[in-house]
XYZ file of C-alpha atoms in Angstrom:
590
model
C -6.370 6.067 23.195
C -3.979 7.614 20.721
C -2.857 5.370 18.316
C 0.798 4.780 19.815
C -0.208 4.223 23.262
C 1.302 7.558 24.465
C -0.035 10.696 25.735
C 0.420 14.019 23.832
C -1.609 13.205 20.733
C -3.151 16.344 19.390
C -6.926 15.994 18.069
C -8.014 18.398 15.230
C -11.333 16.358 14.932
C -13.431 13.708 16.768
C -15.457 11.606 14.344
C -18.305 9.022 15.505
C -20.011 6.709 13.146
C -22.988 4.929 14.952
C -25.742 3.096 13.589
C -28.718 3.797 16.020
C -30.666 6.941 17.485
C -28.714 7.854 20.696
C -24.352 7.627 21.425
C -23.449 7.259 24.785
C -19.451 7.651 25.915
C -17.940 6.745 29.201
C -14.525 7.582 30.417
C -13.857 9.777 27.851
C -12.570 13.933 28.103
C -11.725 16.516 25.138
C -9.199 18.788 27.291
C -8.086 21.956 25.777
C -4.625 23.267 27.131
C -3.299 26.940 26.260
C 0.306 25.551 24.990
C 0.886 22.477 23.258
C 1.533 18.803 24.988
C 4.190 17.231 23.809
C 4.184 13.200 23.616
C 6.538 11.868 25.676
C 9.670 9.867 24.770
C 9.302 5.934 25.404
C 11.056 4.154 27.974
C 12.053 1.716 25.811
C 12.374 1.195 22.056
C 12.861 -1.357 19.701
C 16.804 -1.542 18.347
C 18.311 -2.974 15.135
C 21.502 -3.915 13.588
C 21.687 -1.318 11.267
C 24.730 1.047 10.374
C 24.268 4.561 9.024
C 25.666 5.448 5.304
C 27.757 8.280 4.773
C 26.922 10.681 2.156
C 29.537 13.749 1.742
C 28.120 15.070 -0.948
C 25.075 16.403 0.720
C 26.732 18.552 2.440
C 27.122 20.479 -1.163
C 23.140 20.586 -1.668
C 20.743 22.281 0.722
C 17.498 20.403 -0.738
C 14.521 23.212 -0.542
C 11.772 21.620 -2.687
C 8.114 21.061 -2.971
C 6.302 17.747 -3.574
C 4.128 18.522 -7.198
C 0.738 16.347 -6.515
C -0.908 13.401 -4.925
C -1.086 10.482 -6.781
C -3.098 10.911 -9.905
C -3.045 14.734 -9.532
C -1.772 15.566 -12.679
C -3.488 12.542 -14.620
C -7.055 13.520 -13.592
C -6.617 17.061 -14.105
C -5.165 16.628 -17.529
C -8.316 14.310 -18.675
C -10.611 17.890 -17.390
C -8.066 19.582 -19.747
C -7.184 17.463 -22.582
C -3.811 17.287 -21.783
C -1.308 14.694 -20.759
C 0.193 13.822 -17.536
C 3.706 14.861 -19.500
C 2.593 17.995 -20.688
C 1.473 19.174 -16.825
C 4.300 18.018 -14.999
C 6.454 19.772 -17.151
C 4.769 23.061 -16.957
C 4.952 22.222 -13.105
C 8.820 21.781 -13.412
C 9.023 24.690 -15.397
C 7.435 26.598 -12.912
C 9.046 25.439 -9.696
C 12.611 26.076 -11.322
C 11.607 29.717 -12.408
C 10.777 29.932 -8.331
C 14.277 28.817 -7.786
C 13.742 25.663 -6.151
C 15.863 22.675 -6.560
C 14.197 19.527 -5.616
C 11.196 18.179 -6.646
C 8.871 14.853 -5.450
C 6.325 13.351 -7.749
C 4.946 11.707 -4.623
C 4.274 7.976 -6.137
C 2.275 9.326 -9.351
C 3.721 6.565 -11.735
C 6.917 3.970 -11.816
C 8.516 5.628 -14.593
C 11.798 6.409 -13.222
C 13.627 7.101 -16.938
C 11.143 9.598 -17.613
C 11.316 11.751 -14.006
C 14.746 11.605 -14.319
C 14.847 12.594 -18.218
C 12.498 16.080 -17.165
C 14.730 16.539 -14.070
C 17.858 17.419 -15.627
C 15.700 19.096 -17.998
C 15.173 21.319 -15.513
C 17.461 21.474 -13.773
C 16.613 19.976 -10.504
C 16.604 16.769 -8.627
C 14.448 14.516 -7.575
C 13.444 12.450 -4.078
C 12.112 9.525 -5.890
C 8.848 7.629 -4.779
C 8.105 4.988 -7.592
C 8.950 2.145 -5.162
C 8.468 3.748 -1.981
C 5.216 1.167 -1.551
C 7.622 -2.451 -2.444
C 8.548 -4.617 0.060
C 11.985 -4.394 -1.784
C 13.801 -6.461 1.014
C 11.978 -9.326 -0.336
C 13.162 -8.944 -3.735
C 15.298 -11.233 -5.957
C 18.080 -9.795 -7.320
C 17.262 -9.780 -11.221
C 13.757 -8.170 -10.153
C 13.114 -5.165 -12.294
C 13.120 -3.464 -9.247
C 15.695 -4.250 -7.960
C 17.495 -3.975 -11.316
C 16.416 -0.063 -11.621
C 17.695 1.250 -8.328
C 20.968 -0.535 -9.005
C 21.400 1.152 -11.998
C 20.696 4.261 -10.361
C 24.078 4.901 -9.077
C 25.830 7.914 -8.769
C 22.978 9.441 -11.042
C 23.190 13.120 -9.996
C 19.730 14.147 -10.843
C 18.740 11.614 -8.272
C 18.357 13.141 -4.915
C 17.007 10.320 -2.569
C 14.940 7.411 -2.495
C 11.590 7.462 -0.592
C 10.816 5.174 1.159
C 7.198 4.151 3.195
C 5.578 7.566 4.107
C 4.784 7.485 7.202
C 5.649 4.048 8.498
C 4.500 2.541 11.165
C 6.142 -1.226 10.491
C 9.787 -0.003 11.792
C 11.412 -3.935 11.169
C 10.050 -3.797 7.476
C 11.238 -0.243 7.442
C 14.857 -0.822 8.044
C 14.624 -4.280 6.128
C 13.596 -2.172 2.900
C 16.339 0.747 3.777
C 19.637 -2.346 3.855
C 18.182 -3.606 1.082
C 18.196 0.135 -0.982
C 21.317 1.027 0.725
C 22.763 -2.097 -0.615
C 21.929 -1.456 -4.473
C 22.418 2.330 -4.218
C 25.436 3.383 -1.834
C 25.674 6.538 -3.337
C 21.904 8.092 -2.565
C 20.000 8.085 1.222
C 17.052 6.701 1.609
C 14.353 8.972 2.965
C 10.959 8.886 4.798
C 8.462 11.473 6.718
C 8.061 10.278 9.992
C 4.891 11.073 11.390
C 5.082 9.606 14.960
C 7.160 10.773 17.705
C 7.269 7.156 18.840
C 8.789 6.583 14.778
C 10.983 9.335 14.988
C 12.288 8.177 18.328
C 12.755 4.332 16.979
C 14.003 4.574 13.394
C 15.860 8.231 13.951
C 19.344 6.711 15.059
C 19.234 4.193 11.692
C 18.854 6.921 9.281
C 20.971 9.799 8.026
C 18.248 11.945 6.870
C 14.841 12.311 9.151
C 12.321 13.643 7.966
C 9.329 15.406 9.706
C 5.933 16.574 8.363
C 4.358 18.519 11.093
C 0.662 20.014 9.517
C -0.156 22.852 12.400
C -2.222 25.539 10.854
C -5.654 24.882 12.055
C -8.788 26.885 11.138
C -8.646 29.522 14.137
C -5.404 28.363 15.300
C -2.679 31.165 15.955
C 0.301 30.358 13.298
C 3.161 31.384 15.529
C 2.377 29.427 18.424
C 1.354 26.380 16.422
C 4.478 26.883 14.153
C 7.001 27.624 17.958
C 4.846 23.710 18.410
C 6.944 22.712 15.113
C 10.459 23.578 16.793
C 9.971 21.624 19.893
C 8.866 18.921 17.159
C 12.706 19.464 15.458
C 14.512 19.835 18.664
C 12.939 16.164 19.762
C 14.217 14.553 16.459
C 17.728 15.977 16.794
C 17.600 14.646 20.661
C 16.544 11.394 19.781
C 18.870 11.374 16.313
C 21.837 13.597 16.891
C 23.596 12.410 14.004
C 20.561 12.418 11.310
C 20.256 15.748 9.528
C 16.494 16.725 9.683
C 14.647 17.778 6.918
C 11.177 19.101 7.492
C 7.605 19.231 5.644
C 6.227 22.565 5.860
C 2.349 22.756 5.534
C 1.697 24.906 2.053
C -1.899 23.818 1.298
C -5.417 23.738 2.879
C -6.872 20.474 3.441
C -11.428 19.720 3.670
C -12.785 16.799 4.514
C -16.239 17.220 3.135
C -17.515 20.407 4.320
C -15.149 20.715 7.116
C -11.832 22.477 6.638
C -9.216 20.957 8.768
C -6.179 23.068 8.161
C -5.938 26.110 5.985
C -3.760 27.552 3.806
C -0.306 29.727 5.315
C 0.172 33.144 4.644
C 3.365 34.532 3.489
C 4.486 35.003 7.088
C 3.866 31.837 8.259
C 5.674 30.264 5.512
C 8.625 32.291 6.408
C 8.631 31.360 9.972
C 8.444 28.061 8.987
C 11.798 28.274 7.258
C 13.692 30.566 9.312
C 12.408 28.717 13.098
C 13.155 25.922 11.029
C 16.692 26.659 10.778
C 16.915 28.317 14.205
C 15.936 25.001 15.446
C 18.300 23.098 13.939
C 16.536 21.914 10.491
C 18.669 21.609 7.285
C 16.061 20.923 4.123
C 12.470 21.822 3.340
C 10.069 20.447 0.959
C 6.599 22.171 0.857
C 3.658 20.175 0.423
C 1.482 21.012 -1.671
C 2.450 22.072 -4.905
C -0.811 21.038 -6.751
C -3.741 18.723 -7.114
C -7.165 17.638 -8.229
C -9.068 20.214 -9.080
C -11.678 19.634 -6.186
C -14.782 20.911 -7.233
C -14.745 19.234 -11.027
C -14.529 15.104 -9.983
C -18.180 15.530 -8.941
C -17.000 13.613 -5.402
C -16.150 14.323 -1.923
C -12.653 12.782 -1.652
C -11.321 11.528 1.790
C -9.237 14.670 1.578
C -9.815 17.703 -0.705
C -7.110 20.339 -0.801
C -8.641 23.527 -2.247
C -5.153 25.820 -1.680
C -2.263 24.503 -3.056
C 1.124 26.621 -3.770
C -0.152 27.440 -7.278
C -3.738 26.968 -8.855
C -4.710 24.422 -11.284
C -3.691 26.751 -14.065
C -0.370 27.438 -12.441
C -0.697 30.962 -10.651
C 1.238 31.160 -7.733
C -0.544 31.473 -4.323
C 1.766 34.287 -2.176
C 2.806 31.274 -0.387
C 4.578 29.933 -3.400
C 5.854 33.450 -4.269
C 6.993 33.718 -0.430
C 8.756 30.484 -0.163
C 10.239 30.698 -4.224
C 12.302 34.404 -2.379
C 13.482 31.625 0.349
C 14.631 29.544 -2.061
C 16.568 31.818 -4.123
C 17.985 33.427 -1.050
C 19.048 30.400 1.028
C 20.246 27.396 -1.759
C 23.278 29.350 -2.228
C 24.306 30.144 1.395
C 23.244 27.040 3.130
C 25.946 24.498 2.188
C 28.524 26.671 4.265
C 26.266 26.139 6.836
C 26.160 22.253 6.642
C 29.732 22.196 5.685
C 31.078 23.522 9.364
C 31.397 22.288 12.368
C 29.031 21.227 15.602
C 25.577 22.592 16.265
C 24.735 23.959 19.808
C 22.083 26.443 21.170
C 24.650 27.758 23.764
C 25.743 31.314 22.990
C 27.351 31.960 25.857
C 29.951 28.690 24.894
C 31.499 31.443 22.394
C 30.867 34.354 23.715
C 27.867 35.912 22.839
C 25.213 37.762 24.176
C 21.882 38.289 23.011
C 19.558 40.845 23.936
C 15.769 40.412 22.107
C 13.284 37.051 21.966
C 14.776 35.649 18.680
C 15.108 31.911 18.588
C 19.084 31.179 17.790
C 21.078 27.869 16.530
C 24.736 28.420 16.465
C 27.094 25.818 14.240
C 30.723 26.354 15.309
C 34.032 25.330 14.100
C 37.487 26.443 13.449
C 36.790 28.574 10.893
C 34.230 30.690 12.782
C 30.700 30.793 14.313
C 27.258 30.487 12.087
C 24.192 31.819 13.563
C 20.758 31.384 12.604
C 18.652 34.031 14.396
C 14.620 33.876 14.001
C 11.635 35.735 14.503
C 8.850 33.891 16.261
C 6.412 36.526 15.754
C 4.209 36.740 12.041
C 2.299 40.049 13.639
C 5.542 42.255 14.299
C 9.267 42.740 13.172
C 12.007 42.175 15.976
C 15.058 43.651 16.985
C 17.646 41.735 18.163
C 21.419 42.466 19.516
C 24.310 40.684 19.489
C 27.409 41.640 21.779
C 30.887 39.723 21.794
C 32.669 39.397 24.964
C 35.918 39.585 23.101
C 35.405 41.473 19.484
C 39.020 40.182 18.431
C 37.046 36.501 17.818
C 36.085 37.996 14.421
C 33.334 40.351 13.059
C 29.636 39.646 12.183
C 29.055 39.529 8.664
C 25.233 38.618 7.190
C 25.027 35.887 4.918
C 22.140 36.735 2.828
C 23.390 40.490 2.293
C 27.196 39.437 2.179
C 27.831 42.381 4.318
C 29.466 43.120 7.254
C 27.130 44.578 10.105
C 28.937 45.040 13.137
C 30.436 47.683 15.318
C 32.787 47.007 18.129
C 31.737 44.130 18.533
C 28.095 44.603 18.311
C 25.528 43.619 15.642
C 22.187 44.821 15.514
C 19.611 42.723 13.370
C 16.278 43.609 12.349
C 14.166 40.611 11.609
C 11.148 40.636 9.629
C 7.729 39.227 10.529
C 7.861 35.824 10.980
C 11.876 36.263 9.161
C 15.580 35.389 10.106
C 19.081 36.162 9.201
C 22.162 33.853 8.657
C 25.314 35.489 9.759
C 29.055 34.197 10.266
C 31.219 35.669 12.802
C 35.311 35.295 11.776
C 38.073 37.168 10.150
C 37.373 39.130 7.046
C 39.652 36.400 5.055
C 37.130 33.569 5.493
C 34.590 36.155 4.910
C 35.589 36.774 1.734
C 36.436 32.915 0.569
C 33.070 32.542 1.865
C 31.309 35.003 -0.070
C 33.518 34.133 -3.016
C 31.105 30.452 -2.580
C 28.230 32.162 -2.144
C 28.357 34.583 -5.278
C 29.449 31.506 -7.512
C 26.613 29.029 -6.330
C 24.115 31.783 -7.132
C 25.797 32.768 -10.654
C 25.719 28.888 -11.011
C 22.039 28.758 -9.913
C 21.424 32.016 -12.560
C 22.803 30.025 -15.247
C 21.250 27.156 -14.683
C 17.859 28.786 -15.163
C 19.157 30.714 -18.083
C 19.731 27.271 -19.935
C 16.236 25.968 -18.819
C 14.891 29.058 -20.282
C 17.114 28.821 -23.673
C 15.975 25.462 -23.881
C 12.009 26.814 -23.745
C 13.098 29.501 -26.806
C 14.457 26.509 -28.778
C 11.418 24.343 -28.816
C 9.413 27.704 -30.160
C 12.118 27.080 -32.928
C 14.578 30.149 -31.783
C 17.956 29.968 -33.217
C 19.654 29.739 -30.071
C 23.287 29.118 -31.552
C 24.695 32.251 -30.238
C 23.615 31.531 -26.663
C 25.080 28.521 -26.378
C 28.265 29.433 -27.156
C 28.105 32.133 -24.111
C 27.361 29.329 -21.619
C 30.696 28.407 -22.031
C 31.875 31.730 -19.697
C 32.594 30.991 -16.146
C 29.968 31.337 -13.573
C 30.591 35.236 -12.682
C 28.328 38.345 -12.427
C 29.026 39.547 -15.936
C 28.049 36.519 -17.509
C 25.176 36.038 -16.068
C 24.137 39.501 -17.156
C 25.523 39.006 -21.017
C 23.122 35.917 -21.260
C 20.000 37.382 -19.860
C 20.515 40.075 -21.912
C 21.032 38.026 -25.036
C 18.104 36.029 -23.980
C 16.072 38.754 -23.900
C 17.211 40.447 -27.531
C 16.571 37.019 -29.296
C 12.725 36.943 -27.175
C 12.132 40.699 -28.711
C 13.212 39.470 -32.102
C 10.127 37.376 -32.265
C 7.279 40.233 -31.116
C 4.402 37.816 -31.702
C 6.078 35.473 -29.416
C 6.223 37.779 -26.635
C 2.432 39.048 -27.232
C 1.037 35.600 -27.019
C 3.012 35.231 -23.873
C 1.254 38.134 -22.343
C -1.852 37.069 -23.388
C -1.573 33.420 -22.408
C -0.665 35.087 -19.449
C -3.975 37.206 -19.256
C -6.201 33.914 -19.447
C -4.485 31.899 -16.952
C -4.921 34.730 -14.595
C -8.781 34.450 -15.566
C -8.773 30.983 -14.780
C -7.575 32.005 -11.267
C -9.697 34.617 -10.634
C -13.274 32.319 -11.322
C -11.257 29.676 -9.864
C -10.567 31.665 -6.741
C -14.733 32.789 -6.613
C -15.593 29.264 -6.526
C -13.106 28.137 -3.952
C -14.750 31.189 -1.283
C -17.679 28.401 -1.755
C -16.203 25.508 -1.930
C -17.955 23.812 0.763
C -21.706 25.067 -0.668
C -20.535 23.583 -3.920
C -18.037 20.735 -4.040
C -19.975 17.421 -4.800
C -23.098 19.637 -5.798
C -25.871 18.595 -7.873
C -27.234 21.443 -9.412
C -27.382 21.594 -12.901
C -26.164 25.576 -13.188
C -22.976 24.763 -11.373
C -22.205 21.593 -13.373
C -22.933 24.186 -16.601
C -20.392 26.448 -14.881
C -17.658 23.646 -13.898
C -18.068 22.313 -17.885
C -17.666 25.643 -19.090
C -14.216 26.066 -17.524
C -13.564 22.632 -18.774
C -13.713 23.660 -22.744
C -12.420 27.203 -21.594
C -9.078 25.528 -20.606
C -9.418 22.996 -23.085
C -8.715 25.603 -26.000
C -6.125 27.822 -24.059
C -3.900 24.432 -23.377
C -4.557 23.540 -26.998
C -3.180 27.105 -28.130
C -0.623 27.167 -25.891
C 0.809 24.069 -27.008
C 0.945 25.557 -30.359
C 2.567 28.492 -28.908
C 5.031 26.585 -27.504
C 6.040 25.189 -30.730
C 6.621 28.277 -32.016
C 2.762 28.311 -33.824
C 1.180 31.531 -33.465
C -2.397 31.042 -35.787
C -4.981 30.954 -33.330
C -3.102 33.489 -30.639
C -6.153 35.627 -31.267
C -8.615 33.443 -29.889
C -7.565 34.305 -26.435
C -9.568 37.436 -26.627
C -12.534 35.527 -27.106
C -11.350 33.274 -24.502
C -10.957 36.011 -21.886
C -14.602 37.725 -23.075
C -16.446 33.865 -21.843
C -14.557 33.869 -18.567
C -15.415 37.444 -18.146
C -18.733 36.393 -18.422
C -18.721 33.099 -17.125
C -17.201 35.085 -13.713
C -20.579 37.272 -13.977
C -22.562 33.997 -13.879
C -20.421 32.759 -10.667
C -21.515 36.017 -9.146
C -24.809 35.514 -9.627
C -25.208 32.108 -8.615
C -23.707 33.259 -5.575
C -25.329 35.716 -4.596
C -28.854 34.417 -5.047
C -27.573 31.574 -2.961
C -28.256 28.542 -5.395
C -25.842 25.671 -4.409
């Protein structure tokens, strides 16, 4: 029986325990249909007394995130490493901002609020907060510490959201704990992945954001059709909550349990269609799990779940799914808020005029200044041409979003979408084409700068004299400003040539790290939770390998360049340590 009661649930895996020699199973049939069943809506749901919040300044942030790690991600990893939980999330942060993201979850890994809010504006992001996503805050006196810190809260812009339970199933206690946030905080939503269609379908028209975290990619599985399964998912959310905005969850990580792999890793494609059907279907935020975790194969343990592909490595190279969704990113932050700024969504193109001749999925967002539409490709294997024709070409012209340029003819636009890819295009007059794109270039000089200063901020802690640079962040956001500080950036890195060696090198040995790191995961099932002594003399050796490369790159970070020659010796043992993998594997001791 699934566990709401209603039919549709979707079985990855069937799991017996039994104490005894034989299993016996009435009444009971596995049936395997050739397109998805959905679960159907309930006839009746529970109902509350619960008013939505309004929050207008969301409509100026189009959150496109990643949540870093599970738990005690970073914690464990930095006791392998000899580093702290500090020093990891920040090279995480640093990361995910140079991959132009702009929200971040640390996904309940401590309660210190001050200090993921302190490294946010650092860099330059904000945050969906999960310290207290676990309190029953309803409960709560007023003076409880608590309590006390979400009050203060207020109006904090680094602060994106509040998280609440992930994946509730206790809807009463739910909304209880929502009020009670709502109460202390009016200025920042309170947020939750709903897992459930039977959740969704409850607590959807009580909450302004609605979140979904659909995991489809199967071992085996095709990714289109089980990502097309995701936009029927979105289109039953907006049904049931018209007025939420939904956010989605896109799957960016492989998940084992034991030595069965459950879902794998997305490749770029898929993690393109994921955005772009996304949008098509009417979603308006992402944020990817996984960033990063445990390093499976060094806690010595079979974990309930192991994820052995997250969006970067435990070193910090990027998997092409990070690299693919960091181009998103970059690409859609700065367009999307004209998007949620305008107007009614509808699926209807023939309501304004439109035809459309090729299989792209379409969401169209109309208003009196014009018409958005979202067009996507629900193929990853091939690109798709698509053409739209206005019945009357006086309405306005088509103009693409994400090339601010106009495309049309006559009337007609002809798009060519990339596998598994989209476009965003406005059709309108040339005037609020060009206040638009007048937006659009400042948000992403904005978004430039924004990075320059994170990075300016890196070259003073080396001890750069970054006087001059500051003074130039005083320019407007344009074009030429942009380019006068990354070109000033770049003089004051070349003024320090050891500096920008040890980079490169640093560089070098993390992508060593990755590569043995990479040979191991191929085996990961053979070896995860093995007890043979020459892997456990492998998994130690990368230990104290990445021991000393942390330990000098900390020093380089300060601006300490002494032991920057060390990495060569560094680089010779994982050279040979990489040998020794081979070896191992190919004799076939696990």
């Amino acid at each position: 029986m699934p566990r709401d009661g209603l039919v549709g649930d979707r079985l990855s895996q069937v799991m017996i325990a039994v104490r005894g020699e034989e299993v016996r199973i009435a009444n009971f049939r596995l049936v395997n249909y050739a397109e998805p069943v959905h679960e159907l809506l309930s006839a009746e749901v529970e109902t509350f007394d619960a008013p939505v919040q309004e929050y207008p300044h969301m409509d100026e942030i189009f959150p496109f995130g990643v949540i870093t790690t599970v738990g005690a991600g970073n914690v464990v990893n930095g006791r392998f490493f000899d580093q702290s939980r500090e020093e990891r999330v920040a090279h995480d942060l640093l990361d995910i901002r140079r991959h132009h993201f702009n929200v971040w979850s640390n996904f309940v890994d401590n309660r210190d609020v001050d200090a993921h809010l302190e490294v946010t504006g650092k860099y330059d992001l904000k945050l969906i907060e999960t310290a207290y996503s676990n309190d029953n805050k309803a409960e709560m006196p007023d003076d409880h510490p608590v309590i006390e810190s979400i009050r203060s809260r207020e109006g904090d812009d680094r602060l994106l959201a509040w998280y609440g339970k992930d994946e509730p199933t206790d809807t009463r206690a739910y909304i209880e704990n929502k009020m009670r946030v709502n109460q202390e905080d009016p200025t920042r939503p309170y947020v939750s992945a709903f897992a459930n269609p039977h959740i969704v379908q409850t607590l959807g028209p009580y909450v302004e954001f609605l979140i979904i975290d659909p995991y489809v990619l199967e071992p085996g599985v095709d990714g289109a059709a089980a990502l097309m399964n995701v936009t029927r998912d979105i289109e039953q959310a907006r049904t049931v909550a018209p007025d939420a905005r939904t956010w989605v969850i896109p799957q960016a990580y492989s998940r084992r349990r034991g030595r069965s792999v459950t879902l794998r890793e997305p490749v770029p494609e898929e993690i393109r269609m994921s955005v772009f059907s996304g949008l098509a279907s009417g979603a308006r935020g992402f944020i990817f799990f996984l960033y990063n975790d445990t390093v499976t194969y060094l806690d010595g343990t079979h974990r309930s779940e192991e994820f052995d592909h997250t969006m970067v490595d435990p070193w910090g190279n990027a998997l092409p799914m990070h690299t693919e969704a960091g181009n998103l990113a970059k690409a859609l932050i700065p367009v999307m808020p004209e998007v949620l700024q305008h107007g009614e969504q509808t699926t209807d193109l023939e309501e304004i005029g439109i035809r459309l001749e090729g299989r792209a999925l379409v969401d169209v967002t109309t208003g009196e200044r014009g018409d958005f539409l979202i067009l996507a490709n629900r193929h990853i294997d091939r690109r798709l041409a698509a053409t739209l024709q206005a019945a009357d070409p006086g309405k306005g012209n088509f103009y693409d979003l994400l090339s601010l340029e106009r495309i049309d003819t006559d009337g007609q636009a002809n798009v060519n979408l990339a596998e598994g890819g989209g476009v965003i295009l406005f059709r309108g007059s040339s005037s609020e084409f060009d206040a638009m794109r007048q937006r659009i270039e400042t948000r992403q000089h904005e978004r430039a700068l924004g990075l320059l200063r994170v990075e300016t901020d890196v070259l003073r802690r080396a001890g750069f004299d970054t006087t001059s640079l500051d003074k130039l962040f005083e320019q407007p956001p344009t074009a030429e400003s942009v380019a006068t500080i990354e070109q000033a950036l770049e003089a004051l890195k070349q003024s320090q040539p050891t500096y920008v060696e040890g980079k490169q090198a640093l560089a070098e040995v993390q992508r060593g790290f990755g590569e043995n790191h990479n040979k191991i995961i191929d085996v990961i099932v053979r070896v995860d939770a093995t007890e043979n002594a020459q892997w456990h003399e492998v998994f130690e050796e990368i230990k104290d390998q990445s021991r000393e490369y942390y330990a000098i790159r900390r020093e380089w970070e300060r601006g300490e360049f002494d032991r920057l020659g060390e990495l060569d010796a560094i680089r010779d043992r994982q050279q040979e340590l990489g040998q020794r993998i081979d070896q191992l594997i190919a004799e076939r001791i696990f």
